[in-house]
Short mmCIF file of N, CA and C in Angstrom, two decimals:
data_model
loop_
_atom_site.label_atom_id
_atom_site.label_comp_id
_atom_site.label_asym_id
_atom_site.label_seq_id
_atom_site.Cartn_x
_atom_site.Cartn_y
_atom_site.Cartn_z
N UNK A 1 -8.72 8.27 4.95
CA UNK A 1 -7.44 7.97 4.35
C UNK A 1 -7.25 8.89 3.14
N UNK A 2 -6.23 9.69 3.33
CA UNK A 2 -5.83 10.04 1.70
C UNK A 2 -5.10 9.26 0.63
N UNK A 3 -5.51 10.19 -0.34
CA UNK A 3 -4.84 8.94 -1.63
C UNK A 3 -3.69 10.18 -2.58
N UNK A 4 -2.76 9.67 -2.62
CA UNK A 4 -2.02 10.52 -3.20
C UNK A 4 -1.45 10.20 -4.07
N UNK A 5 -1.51 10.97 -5.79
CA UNK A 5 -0.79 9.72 -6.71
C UNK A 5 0.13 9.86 -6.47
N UNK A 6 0.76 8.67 -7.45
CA UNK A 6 2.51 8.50 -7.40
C UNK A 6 2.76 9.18 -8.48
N UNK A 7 4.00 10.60 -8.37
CA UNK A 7 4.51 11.22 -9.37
C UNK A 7 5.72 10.43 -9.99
N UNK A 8 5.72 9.13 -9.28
CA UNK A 8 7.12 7.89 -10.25
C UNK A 8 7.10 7.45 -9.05
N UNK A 9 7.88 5.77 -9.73
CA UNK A 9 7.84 4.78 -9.05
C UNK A 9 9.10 4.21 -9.25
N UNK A 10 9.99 4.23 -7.53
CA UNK A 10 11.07 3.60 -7.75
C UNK A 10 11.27 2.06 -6.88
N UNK A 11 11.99 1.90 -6.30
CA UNK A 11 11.98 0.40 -5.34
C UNK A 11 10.60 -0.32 -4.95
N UNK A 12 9.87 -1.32 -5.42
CA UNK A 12 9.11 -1.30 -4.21
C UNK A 12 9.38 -2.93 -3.81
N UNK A 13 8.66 -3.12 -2.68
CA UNK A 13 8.70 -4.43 -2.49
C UNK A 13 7.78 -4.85 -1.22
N UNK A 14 7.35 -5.92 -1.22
CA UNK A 14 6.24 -6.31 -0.31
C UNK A 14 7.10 -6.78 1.51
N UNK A 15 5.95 -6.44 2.57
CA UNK A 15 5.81 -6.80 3.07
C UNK A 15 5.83 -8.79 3.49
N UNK A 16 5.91 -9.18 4.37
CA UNK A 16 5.52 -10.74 4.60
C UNK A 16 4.25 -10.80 4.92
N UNK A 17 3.19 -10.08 4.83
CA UNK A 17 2.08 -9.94 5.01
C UNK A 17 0.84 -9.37 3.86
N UNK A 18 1.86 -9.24 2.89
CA UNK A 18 1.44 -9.05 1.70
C UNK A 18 0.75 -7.19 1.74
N UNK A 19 1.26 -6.58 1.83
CA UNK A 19 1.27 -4.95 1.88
C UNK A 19 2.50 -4.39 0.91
N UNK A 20 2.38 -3.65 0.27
CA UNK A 20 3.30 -3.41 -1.39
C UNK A 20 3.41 -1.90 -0.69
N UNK A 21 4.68 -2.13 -0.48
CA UNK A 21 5.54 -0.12 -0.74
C UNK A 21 6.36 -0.08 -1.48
N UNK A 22 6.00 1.23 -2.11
CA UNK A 22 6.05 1.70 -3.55
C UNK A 22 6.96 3.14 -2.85
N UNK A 23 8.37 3.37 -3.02
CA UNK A 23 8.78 4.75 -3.07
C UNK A 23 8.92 5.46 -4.28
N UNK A 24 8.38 6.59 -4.05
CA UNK A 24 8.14 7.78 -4.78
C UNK A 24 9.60 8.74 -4.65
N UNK A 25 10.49 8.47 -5.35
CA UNK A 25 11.25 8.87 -5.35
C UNK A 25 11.57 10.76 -5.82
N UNK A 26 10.66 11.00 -6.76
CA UNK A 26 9.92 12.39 -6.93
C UNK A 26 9.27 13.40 -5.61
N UNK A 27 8.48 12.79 -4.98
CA UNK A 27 7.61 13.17 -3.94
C UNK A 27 8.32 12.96 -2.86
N UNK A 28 9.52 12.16 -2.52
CA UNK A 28 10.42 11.46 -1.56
C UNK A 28 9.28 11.04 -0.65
N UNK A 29 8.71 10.18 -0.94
CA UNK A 29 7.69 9.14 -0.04
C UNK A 29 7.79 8.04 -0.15
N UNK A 30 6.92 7.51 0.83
CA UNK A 30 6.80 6.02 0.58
C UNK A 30 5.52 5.28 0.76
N UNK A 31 4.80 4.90 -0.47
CA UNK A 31 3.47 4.62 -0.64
C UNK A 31 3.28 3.53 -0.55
N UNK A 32 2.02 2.88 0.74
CA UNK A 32 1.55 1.31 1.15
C UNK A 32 0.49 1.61 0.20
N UNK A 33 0.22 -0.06 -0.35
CA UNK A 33 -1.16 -0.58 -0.71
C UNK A 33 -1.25 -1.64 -0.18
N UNK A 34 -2.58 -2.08 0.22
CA UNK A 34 -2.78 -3.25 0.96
C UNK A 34 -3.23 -3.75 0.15
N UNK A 35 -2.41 -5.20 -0.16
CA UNK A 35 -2.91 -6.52 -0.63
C UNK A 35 -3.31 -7.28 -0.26
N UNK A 36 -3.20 -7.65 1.03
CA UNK A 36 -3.37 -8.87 1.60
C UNK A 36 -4.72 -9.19 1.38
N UNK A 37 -5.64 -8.98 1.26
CA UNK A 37 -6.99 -9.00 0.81
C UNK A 37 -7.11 -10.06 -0.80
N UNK A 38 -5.99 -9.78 -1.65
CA UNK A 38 -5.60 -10.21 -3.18
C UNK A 38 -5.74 -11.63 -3.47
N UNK A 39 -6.02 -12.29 -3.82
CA UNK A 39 -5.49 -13.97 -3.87
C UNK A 39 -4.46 -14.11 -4.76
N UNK A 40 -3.95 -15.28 -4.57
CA UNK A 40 -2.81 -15.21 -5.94
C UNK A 40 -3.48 -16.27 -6.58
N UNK A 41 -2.74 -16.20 -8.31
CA UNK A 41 -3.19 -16.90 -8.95
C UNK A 41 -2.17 -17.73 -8.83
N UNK A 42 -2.66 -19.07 -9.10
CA UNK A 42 -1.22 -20.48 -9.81
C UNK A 42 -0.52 -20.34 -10.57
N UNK A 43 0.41 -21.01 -10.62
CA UNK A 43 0.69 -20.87 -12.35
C UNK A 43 1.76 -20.67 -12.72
N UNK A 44 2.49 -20.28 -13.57
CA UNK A 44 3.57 -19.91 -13.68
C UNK A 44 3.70 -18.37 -14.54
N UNK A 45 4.44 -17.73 -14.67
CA UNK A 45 4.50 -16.66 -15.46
C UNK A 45 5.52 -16.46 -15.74
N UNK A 46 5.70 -15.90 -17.50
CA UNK A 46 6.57 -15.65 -18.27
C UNK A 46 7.10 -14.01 -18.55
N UNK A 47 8.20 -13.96 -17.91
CA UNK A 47 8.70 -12.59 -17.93
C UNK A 47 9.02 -12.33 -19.40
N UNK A 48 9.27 -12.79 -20.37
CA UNK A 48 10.68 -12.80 -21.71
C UNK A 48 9.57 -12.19 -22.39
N UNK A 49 10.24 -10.84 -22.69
CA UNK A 49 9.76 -9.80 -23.43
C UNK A 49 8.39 -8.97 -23.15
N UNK A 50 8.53 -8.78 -21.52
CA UNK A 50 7.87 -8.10 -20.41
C UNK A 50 7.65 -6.29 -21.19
N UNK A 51 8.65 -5.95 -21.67
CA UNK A 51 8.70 -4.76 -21.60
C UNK A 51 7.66 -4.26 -22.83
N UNK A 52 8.04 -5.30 -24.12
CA UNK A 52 6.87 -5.16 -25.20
C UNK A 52 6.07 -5.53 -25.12
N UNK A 53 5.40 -6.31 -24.43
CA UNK A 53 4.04 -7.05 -24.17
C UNK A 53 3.00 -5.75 -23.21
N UNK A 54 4.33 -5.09 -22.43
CA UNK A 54 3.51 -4.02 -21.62
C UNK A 54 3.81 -2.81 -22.34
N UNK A 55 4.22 -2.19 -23.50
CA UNK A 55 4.08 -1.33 -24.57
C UNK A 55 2.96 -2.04 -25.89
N UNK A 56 2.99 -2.98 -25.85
CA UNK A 56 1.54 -3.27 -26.92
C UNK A 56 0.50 -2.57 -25.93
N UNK A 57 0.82 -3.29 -24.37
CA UNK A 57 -1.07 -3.20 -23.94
C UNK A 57 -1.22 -0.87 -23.89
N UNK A 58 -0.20 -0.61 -23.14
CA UNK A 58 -0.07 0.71 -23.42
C UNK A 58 -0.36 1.78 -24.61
N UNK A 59 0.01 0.84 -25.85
CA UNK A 59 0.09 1.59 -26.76
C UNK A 59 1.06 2.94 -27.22
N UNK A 60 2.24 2.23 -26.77
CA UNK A 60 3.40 2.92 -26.74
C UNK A 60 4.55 2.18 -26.89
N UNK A 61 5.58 2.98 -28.07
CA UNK A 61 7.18 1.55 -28.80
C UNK A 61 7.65 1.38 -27.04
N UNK A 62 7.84 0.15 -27.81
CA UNK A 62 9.15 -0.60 -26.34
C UNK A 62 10.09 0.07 -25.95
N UNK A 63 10.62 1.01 -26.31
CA UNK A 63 11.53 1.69 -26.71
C UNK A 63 11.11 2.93 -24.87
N UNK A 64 9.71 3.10 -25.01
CA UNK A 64 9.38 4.01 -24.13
C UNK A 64 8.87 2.98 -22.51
N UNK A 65 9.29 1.93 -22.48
CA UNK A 65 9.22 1.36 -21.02
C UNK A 65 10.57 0.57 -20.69
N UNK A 66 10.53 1.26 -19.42
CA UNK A 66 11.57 0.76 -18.36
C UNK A 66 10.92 0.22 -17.47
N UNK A 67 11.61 -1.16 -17.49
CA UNK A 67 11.07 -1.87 -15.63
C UNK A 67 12.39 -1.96 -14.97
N UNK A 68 11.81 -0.96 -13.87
CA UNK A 68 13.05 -0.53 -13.00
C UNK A 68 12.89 -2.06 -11.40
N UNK A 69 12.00 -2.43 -11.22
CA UNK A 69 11.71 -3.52 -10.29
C UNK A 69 10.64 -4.54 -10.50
N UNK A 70 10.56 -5.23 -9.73
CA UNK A 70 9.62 -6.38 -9.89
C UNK A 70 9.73 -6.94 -8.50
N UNK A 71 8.40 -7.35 -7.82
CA UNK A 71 8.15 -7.96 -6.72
C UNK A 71 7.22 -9.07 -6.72
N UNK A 72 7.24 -9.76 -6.19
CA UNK A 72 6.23 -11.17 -5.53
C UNK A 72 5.63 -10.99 -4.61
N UNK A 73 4.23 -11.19 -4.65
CA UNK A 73 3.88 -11.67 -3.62
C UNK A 73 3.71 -12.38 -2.74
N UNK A 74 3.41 -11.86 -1.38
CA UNK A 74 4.84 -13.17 -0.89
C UNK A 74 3.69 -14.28 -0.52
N UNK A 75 2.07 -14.10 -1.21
CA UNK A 75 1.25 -15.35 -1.05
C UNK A 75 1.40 -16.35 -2.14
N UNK A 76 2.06 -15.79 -3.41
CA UNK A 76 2.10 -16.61 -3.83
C UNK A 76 3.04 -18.05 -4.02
N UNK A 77 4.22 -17.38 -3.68
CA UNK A 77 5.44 -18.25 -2.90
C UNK A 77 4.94 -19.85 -1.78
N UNK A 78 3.29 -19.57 -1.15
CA UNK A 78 3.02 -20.01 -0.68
C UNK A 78 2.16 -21.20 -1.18
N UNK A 79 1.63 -21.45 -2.44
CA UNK A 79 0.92 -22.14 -3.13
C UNK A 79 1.82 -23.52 -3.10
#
């Protein structure tokens, strides 16, 4: 299997089988990762103020992240 990075990440969204494609809108591709292997966790999760919470862990102002999508997995829907 080759592995090819992603030069950017635009749409992605899962499979019903839990497999994540990721288009590369740069590269004009379209990149699988297999999850289904993943467990999900419980729980609930808090989006509100997603973008700075993921510029603290980065180490980069909020200012420099965009979340262009967001997906579920579709095991966890299943809990």
């Amino acid at each position: 299997m080759t592995h090819t990075p992603l030069t950017s990440v635009g749409p992605i969204t899962f499979s019903p089988d839990g497999i994540l494609f990721v288009a590369d809108n740069v590269a004009a591709v379209i990149v699988a990762f297999d999850l289904r292997g993943d467990t999900a966790v419980k729980g609930s999760y808090h989006i509100d103020d997603l973008d700075a919470r993921l510029a603290s862990w980065l180490g980069c102002p909020r200012e420099d992240v965009f979340i262009r999508d967001l997906a579920v997995h579709p095991a966890s829907s299943r809990l």
